[in-house]
């Protein structure tokens, strides 16, 4: 879903029709929220019960530092650099230029998913009754 979010975002920034753009924005937003539940559940399963709140807080800390701190700065700098060539369209292309970052995140999520199943099974084997708390 995270890779689909990246595809919908790129299509959104290339769209010239506002209704198509709104539809793509809705799909991109849906894709971004679809990954939150499984990601949070996986993190909550893999950490000790007393570390669950801290693990989500750390996730939000880095997500906000990068996404809300570095993201707008990078988009603005790229847009400023593209403005002489693209004029008013520079922000659209700057945002599109940053969209492959979603594929990078999807690749990391996929890589992590390859080991999560074994880690969850190890946790379940170590807990009496076989289920995480």
mmCIF file with all atom_site columns, C-alpha atoms in Angstrom:
data_model
loop_
_atom_site.group_PDB
_atom_site.id
_atom_site.type_symbol
_atom_site.label_atom_id
_atom_site.label_alt_id
_atom_site.label_comp_id
_atom_site.label_asym_id
_atom_site.label_entity_id
_atom_site.label_seq_id
_atom_site.pdbx_PDB_ins_code
_atom_site.Cartn_x
_atom_site.Cartn_y
_atom_site.Cartn_z
_atom_site.occupancy
_atom_site.B_iso_or_equiv
_atom_site.pdbx_formal_charge
_atom_site.auth_seq_id
_atom_site.auth_comp_id
_atom_site.auth_asym_id
_atom_site.auth_atom_id
_atom_site.pdbx_PDB_model_num
ATOM 1   C CA . UNK A 1 1   ? 0.000   0.000   0.000   1.00 0.00 ? 1   UNK A CA 1
ATOM 2   C CA . UNK A 1 2   ? 2.862   2.363   0.707   1.00 0.00 ? 2   UNK A CA 1
ATOM 3   C CA . UNK A 1 3   ? 4.192   1.917   -2.825  1.00 0.00 ? 3   UNK A CA 1
ATOM 4   C CA . UNK A 1 4   ? 0.661   2.478   -4.171  1.00 0.00 ? 4   UNK A CA 1
ATOM 5   C CA . UNK A 1 5   ? 0.572   5.671   -2.118  1.00 0.00 ? 5   UNK A CA 1
ATOM 6   C CA . UNK A 1 6   ? 3.701   6.798   -3.961  1.00 0.00 ? 6   UNK A CA 1
ATOM 7   C CA . UNK A 1 7   ? 2.174   5.975   -7.354  1.00 0.00 ? 7   UNK A CA 1
ATOM 8   C CA . UNK A 1 8   ? -1.040  7.833   -6.555  1.00 0.00 ? 8   UNK A CA 1
ATOM 9   C CA . UNK A 1 9   ? 0.983   10.804  -5.335  1.00 0.00 ? 9   UNK A CA 1
ATOM 10  C CA . UNK A 1 10  ? 3.001   10.991  -8.548  1.00 0.00 ? 10  UNK A CA 1
ATOM 11  C CA . UNK A 1 11  ? -0.174  10.719  -10.646 1.00 0.00 ? 11  UNK A CA 1
ATOM 12  C CA . UNK A 1 12  ? -1.786  13.406  -8.475  1.00 0.00 ? 12  UNK A CA 1
ATOM 13  C CA . UNK A 1 13  ? 1.031   15.863  -9.111  1.00 0.00 ? 13  UNK A CA 1
ATOM 14  C CA . UNK A 1 14  ? 0.925   15.178  -12.867 1.00 0.00 ? 14  UNK A CA 1
ATOM 15  C CA . UNK A 1 15  ? -2.853  15.556  -13.106 1.00 0.00 ? 15  UNK A CA 1
ATOM 16  C CA . UNK A 1 16  ? -4.223  18.653  -14.797 1.00 0.00 ? 16  UNK A CA 1
ATOM 17  C CA . UNK A 1 17  ? -7.912  17.967  -14.052 1.00 0.00 ? 17  UNK A CA 1
ATOM 18  C CA . UNK A 1 18  ? -9.021  18.974  -10.556 1.00 0.00 ? 18  UNK A CA 1
ATOM 19  C CA . UNK A 1 19  ? -11.581 16.154  -10.222 1.00 0.00 ? 19  UNK A CA 1
ATOM 20  C CA . UNK A 1 20  ? -9.041  13.542  -11.182 1.00 0.00 ? 20  UNK A CA 1
ATOM 21  C CA . UNK A 1 21  ? -6.574  15.184  -8.773  1.00 0.00 ? 21  UNK A CA 1
ATOM 22  C CA . UNK A 1 22  ? -9.108  15.079  -5.916  1.00 0.00 ? 22  UNK A CA 1
ATOM 23  C CA . UNK A 1 23  ? -9.849  11.418  -6.635  1.00 0.00 ? 23  UNK A CA 1
ATOM 24  C CA . UNK A 1 24  ? -6.140  10.600  -6.675  1.00 0.00 ? 24  UNK A CA 1
ATOM 25  C CA . UNK A 1 25  ? -5.657  12.573  -3.453  1.00 0.00 ? 25  UNK A CA 1
ATOM 26  C CA . UNK A 1 26  ? -8.412  10.532  -1.803  1.00 0.00 ? 26  UNK A CA 1
ATOM 27  C CA . UNK A 1 27  ? -6.780  7.291   -2.959  1.00 0.00 ? 27  UNK A CA 1
ATOM 28  C CA . UNK A 1 28  ? -3.342  8.469   -1.827  1.00 0.00 ? 28  UNK A CA 1
ATOM 29  C CA . UNK A 1 29  ? -4.722  9.434   1.580   1.00 0.00 ? 29  UNK A CA 1
ATOM 30  C CA . UNK A 1 30  ? -6.494  6.095   1.905   1.00 0.00 ? 30  UNK A CA 1
ATOM 31  C CA . UNK A 1 31  ? -3.232  4.340   1.041   1.00 0.00 ? 31  UNK A CA 1
ATOM 32  C CA . UNK A 1 32  ? -1.310  6.284   3.632   1.00 0.00 ? 32  UNK A CA 1
ATOM 33  C CA . UNK A 1 33  ? -3.789  5.487   6.404   1.00 0.00 ? 33  UNK A CA 1
ATOM 34  C CA . UNK A 1 34  ? -4.074  1.828   5.417   1.00 0.00 ? 34  UNK A CA 1
ATOM 35  C CA . UNK A 1 35  ? -0.497  1.153   6.479   1.00 0.00 ? 35  UNK A CA 1
ATOM 36  C CA . UNK A 1 36  ? -0.754  2.764   9.921   1.00 0.00 ? 36  UNK A CA 1
ATOM 37  C CA . UNK A 1 37  ? -2.774  0.029   11.648  1.00 0.00 ? 37  UNK A CA 1
ATOM 38  C CA . UNK A 1 38  ? -0.657  -2.965  10.632  1.00 0.00 ? 38  UNK A CA 1
ATOM 39  C CA . UNK A 1 39  ? 2.558   -1.038  11.260  1.00 0.00 ? 39  UNK A CA 1
ATOM 40  C CA . UNK A 1 40  ? 1.500   0.001   14.768  1.00 0.00 ? 40  UNK A CA 1
ATOM 41  C CA . UNK A 1 41  ? 0.222   -3.505  15.543  1.00 0.00 ? 41  UNK A CA 1
ATOM 42  C CA . UNK A 1 42  ? 3.511   -5.035  14.415  1.00 0.00 ? 42  UNK A CA 1
ATOM 43  C CA . UNK A 1 43  ? 5.546   -2.637  16.540  1.00 0.00 ? 43  UNK A CA 1
ATOM 44  C CA . UNK A 1 44  ? 3.290   -3.251  19.549  1.00 0.00 ? 44  UNK A CA 1
ATOM 45  C CA . UNK A 1 45  ? 3.714   -7.016  19.116  1.00 0.00 ? 45  UNK A CA 1
ATOM 46  C CA . UNK A 1 46  ? 7.499   -6.914  18.831  1.00 0.00 ? 46  UNK A CA 1
ATOM 47  C CA . UNK A 1 47  ? 8.300   -4.756  21.864  1.00 0.00 ? 47  UNK A CA 1
ATOM 48  C CA . UNK A 1 48  ? 7.885   -5.529  25.543  1.00 0.00 ? 48  UNK A CA 1
ATOM 49  C CA . UNK A 1 49  ? 4.559   -4.307  27.010  1.00 0.00 ? 49  UNK A CA 1
ATOM 50  C CA . UNK A 1 50  ? 6.253   -1.604  29.086  1.00 0.00 ? 50  UNK A CA 1
ATOM 51  C CA . UNK A 1 51  ? 7.930   -0.215  25.930  1.00 0.00 ? 51  UNK A CA 1
ATOM 52  C CA . UNK A 1 52  ? 4.853   0.043   23.694  1.00 0.00 ? 52  UNK A CA 1
ATOM 53  C CA . UNK A 1 53  ? 4.065   3.717   24.286  1.00 0.00 ? 53  UNK A CA 1
ATOM 54  C CA . UNK A 1 54  ? 7.715   4.701   23.911  1.00 0.00 ? 54  UNK A CA 1
ATOM 55  C CA . UNK A 1 55  ? 8.068   2.741   20.664  1.00 0.00 ? 55  UNK A CA 1
ATOM 56  C CA . UNK A 1 56  ? 5.142   4.583   19.072  1.00 0.00 ? 56  UNK A CA 1
ATOM 57  C CA . UNK A 1 57  ? 6.409   7.900   20.454  1.00 0.00 ? 57  UNK A CA 1
ATOM 58  C CA . UNK A 1 58  ? 9.808   7.287   18.832  1.00 0.00 ? 58  UNK A CA 1
ATOM 59  C CA . UNK A 1 59  ? 8.113   6.373   15.552  1.00 0.00 ? 59  UNK A CA 1
ATOM 60  C CA . UNK A 1 60  ? 6.124   9.630   15.612  1.00 0.00 ? 60  UNK A CA 1
ATOM 61  C CA . UNK A 1 61  ? 9.179   11.641  16.662  1.00 0.00 ? 61  UNK A CA 1
ATOM 62  C CA . UNK A 1 62  ? 11.237  10.575  13.666  1.00 0.00 ? 62  UNK A CA 1
ATOM 63  C CA . UNK A 1 63  ? 8.261   10.663  11.306  1.00 0.00 ? 63  UNK A CA 1
ATOM 64  C CA . UNK A 1 64  ? 7.552   14.237  12.317  1.00 0.00 ? 64  UNK A CA 1
ATOM 65  C CA . UNK A 1 65  ? 11.193  15.309  12.280  1.00 0.00 ? 65  UNK A CA 1
ATOM 66  C CA . UNK A 1 66  ? 11.650  13.997  8.753   1.00 0.00 ? 66  UNK A CA 1
ATOM 67  C CA . UNK A 1 67  ? 8.154   14.405  7.318   1.00 0.00 ? 67  UNK A CA 1
ATOM 68  C CA . UNK A 1 68  ? 7.180   17.726  8.854   1.00 0.00 ? 68  UNK A CA 1
ATOM 69  C CA . UNK A 1 69  ? 10.636  19.126  9.439   1.00 0.00 ? 69  UNK A CA 1
ATOM 70  C CA . UNK A 1 70  ? 12.796  18.135  6.512   1.00 0.00 ? 70  UNK A CA 1
ATOM 71  C CA . UNK A 1 71  ? 9.990   17.526  3.982   1.00 0.00 ? 71  UNK A CA 1
ATOM 72  C CA . UNK A 1 72  ? 8.680   21.093  3.630   1.00 0.00 ? 72  UNK A CA 1
ATOM 73  C CA . UNK A 1 73  ? 12.218  22.470  3.650   1.00 0.00 ? 73  UNK A CA 1
ATOM 74  C CA . UNK A 1 74  ? 13.293  20.098  0.853   1.00 0.00 ? 74  UNK A CA 1
ATOM 75  C CA . UNK A 1 75  ? 10.123  20.734  -1.167  1.00 0.00 ? 75  UNK A CA 1
ATOM 76  C CA . UNK A 1 76  ? 10.610  24.485  -0.890  1.00 0.00 ? 76  UNK A CA 1
ATOM 77  C CA . UNK A 1 77  ? 14.290  24.354  -1.821  1.00 0.00 ? 77  UNK A CA 1
ATOM 78  C CA . UNK A 1 78  ? 13.618  22.129  -4.842  1.00 0.00 ? 78  UNK A CA 1
ATOM 79  C CA . UNK A 1 79  ? 10.689  24.314  -5.886  1.00 0.00 ? 79  UNK A CA 1
ATOM 80  C CA . UNK A 1 80  ? 12.842  27.443  -5.639  1.00 0.00 ? 80  UNK A CA 1
ATOM 81  C CA . UNK A 1 81  ? 15.504  25.773  -7.749  1.00 0.00 ? 81  UNK A CA 1
ATOM 82  C CA . UNK A 1 82  ? 12.983  24.720  -10.397 1.00 0.00 ? 82  UNK A CA 1
ATOM 83  C CA . UNK A 1 83  ? 11.115  28.040  -10.482 1.00 0.00 ? 83  UNK A CA 1
ATOM 84  C CA . UNK A 1 84  ? 13.291  29.716  -13.182 1.00 0.00 ? 84  UNK A CA 1
ATOM 85  C CA . UNK A 1 85  ? 12.604  26.814  -15.572 1.00 0.00 ? 85  UNK A CA 1
ATOM 86  C CA . UNK A 1 86  ? 9.039   25.826  -14.596 1.00 0.00 ? 86  UNK A CA 1
ATOM 87  C CA . UNK A 1 87  ? 7.531   29.005  -13.159 1.00 0.00 ? 87  UNK A CA 1
ATOM 88  C CA . UNK A 1 88  ? 4.285   28.484  -11.259 1.00 0.00 ? 88  UNK A CA 1
ATOM 89  C CA . UNK A 1 89  ? 4.451   24.716  -11.817 1.00 0.00 ? 89  UNK A CA 1
ATOM 90  C CA . UNK A 1 90  ? 7.690   24.341  -9.846  1.00 0.00 ? 90  UNK A CA 1
ATOM 91  C CA . UNK A 1 91  ? 5.999   23.236  -6.596  1.00 0.00 ? 91  UNK A CA 1
ATOM 92  C CA . UNK A 1 92  ? 4.056   20.504  -8.392  1.00 0.00 ? 92  UNK A CA 1
ATOM 93  C CA . UNK A 1 93  ? 7.259   19.048  -9.819  1.00 0.00 ? 93  UNK A CA 1
ATOM 94  C CA . UNK A 1 94  ? 9.172   19.485  -6.570  1.00 0.00 ? 94  UNK A CA 1
ATOM 95  C CA . UNK A 1 95  ? 6.543   17.405  -4.746  1.00 0.00 ? 95  UNK A CA 1
ATOM 96  C CA . UNK A 1 96  ? 6.615   14.835  -7.522  1.00 0.00 ? 96  UNK A CA 1
ATOM 97  C CA . UNK A 1 97  ? 10.408  14.720  -7.262  1.00 0.00 ? 97  UNK A CA 1
ATOM 98  C CA . UNK A 1 98  ? 10.093  13.820  -3.547  1.00 0.00 ? 98  UNK A CA 1
ATOM 99  C CA . UNK A 1 99  ? 7.453   11.095  -4.131  1.00 0.00 ? 99  UNK A CA 1
ATOM 100 C CA . UNK A 1 100 ? 9.975   8.288   -4.799  1.00 0.00 ? 100 UNK A CA 1
ATOM 101 C CA . UNK A 1 101 ? 10.720  8.514   -1.073  1.00 0.00 ? 101 UNK A CA 1
ATOM 102 C CA . UNK A 1 102 ? 7.532   6.489   -0.585  1.00 0.00 ? 102 UNK A CA 1
ATOM 103 C CA . UNK A 1 103 ? 9.069   3.649   -2.592  1.00 0.00 ? 103 UNK A CA 1
ATOM 104 C CA . UNK A 1 104 ? 12.148  3.806   -0.380  1.00 0.00 ? 104 UNK A CA 1
ATOM 105 C CA . UNK A 1 105 ? 9.912   3.504   2.701   1.00 0.00 ? 105 UNK A CA 1
ATOM 106 C CA . UNK A 1 106 ? 7.954   0.654   1.095   1.00 0.00 ? 106 UNK A CA 1
ATOM 107 C CA . UNK A 1 107 ? 11.193  -1.173  0.340   1.00 0.00 ? 107 UNK A CA 1
ATOM 108 C CA . UNK A 1 108 ? 12.260  -0.897  3.992   1.00 0.00 ? 108 UNK A CA 1
ATOM 109 C CA . UNK A 1 109 ? 8.843   -2.077  5.185   1.00 0.00 ? 109 UNK A CA 1
ATOM 110 C CA . UNK A 1 110 ? 9.057   -5.049  2.832   1.00 0.00 ? 110 UNK A CA 1
ATOM 111 C CA . UNK A 1 111 ? 12.569  -5.884  4.050   1.00 0.00 ? 111 UNK A CA 1
ATOM 112 C CA . UNK A 1 112 ? 11.426  -5.698  7.670   1.00 0.00 ? 112 UNK A CA 1
ATOM 113 C CA . UNK A 1 113 ? 8.408   -7.907  6.930   1.00 0.00 ? 113 UNK A CA 1
ATOM 114 C CA . UNK A 1 114 ? 10.734  -10.723 5.907   1.00 0.00 ? 114 UNK A CA 1
ATOM 115 C CA . UNK A 1 115 ? 11.927  -11.178 9.488   1.00 0.00 ? 115 UNK A CA 1
ATOM 116 C CA . UNK A 1 116 ? 8.853   -10.128 11.477  1.00 0.00 ? 116 UNK A CA 1
ATOM 117 C CA . UNK A 1 117 ? 7.038   -13.457 11.220  1.00 0.00 ? 117 UNK A CA 1
ATOM 118 C CA . UNK A 1 118 ? 9.992   -15.346 12.764  1.00 0.00 ? 118 UNK A CA 1
ATOM 119 C CA . UNK A 1 119 ? 10.319  -12.727 15.507  1.00 0.00 ? 119 UNK A CA 1
ATOM 120 C CA . UNK A 1 120 ? 6.602   -12.921 16.372  1.00 0.00 ? 120 UNK A CA 1
ATOM 121 C CA . UNK A 1 121 ? 6.780   -16.725 16.463  1.00 0.00 ? 121 UNK A CA 1
ATOM 122 C CA . UNK A 1 122 ? 9.797   -16.529 18.789  1.00 0.00 ? 122 UNK A CA 1
ATOM 123 C CA . UNK A 1 123 ? 7.936   -14.144 21.090  1.00 0.00 ? 123 UNK A CA 1
ATOM 124 C CA . UNK A 1 124 ? 4.849   -16.390 21.119  1.00 0.00 ? 124 UNK A CA 1
ATOM 125 C CA . UNK A 1 125 ? 6.995   -19.437 21.926  1.00 0.00 ? 125 UNK A CA 1
ATOM 126 C CA . UNK A 1 126 ? 8.571   -17.636 24.872  1.00 0.00 ? 126 UNK A CA 1
ATOM 127 C CA . UNK A 1 127 ? 5.251   -16.544 26.398  1.00 0.00 ? 127 UNK A CA 1
ATOM 128 C CA . UNK A 1 128 ? 3.197   -19.049 28.405  1.00 0.00 ? 128 UNK A CA 1
ATOM 129 C CA . UNK A 1 129 ? -0.062  -19.592 26.524  1.00 0.00 ? 129 UNK A CA 1
ATOM 130 C CA . UNK A 1 130 ? 1.533   -18.588 23.227  1.00 0.00 ? 130 UNK A CA 1
ATOM 131 C CA . UNK A 1 131 ? -0.059  -15.148 22.832  1.00 0.00 ? 131 UNK A CA 1
ATOM 132 C CA . UNK A 1 132 ? 1.577   -11.732 23.311  1.00 0.00 ? 132 UNK A CA 1
ATOM 133 C CA . UNK A 1 133 ? 0.098   -9.600  26.081  1.00 0.00 ? 133 UNK A CA 1
#
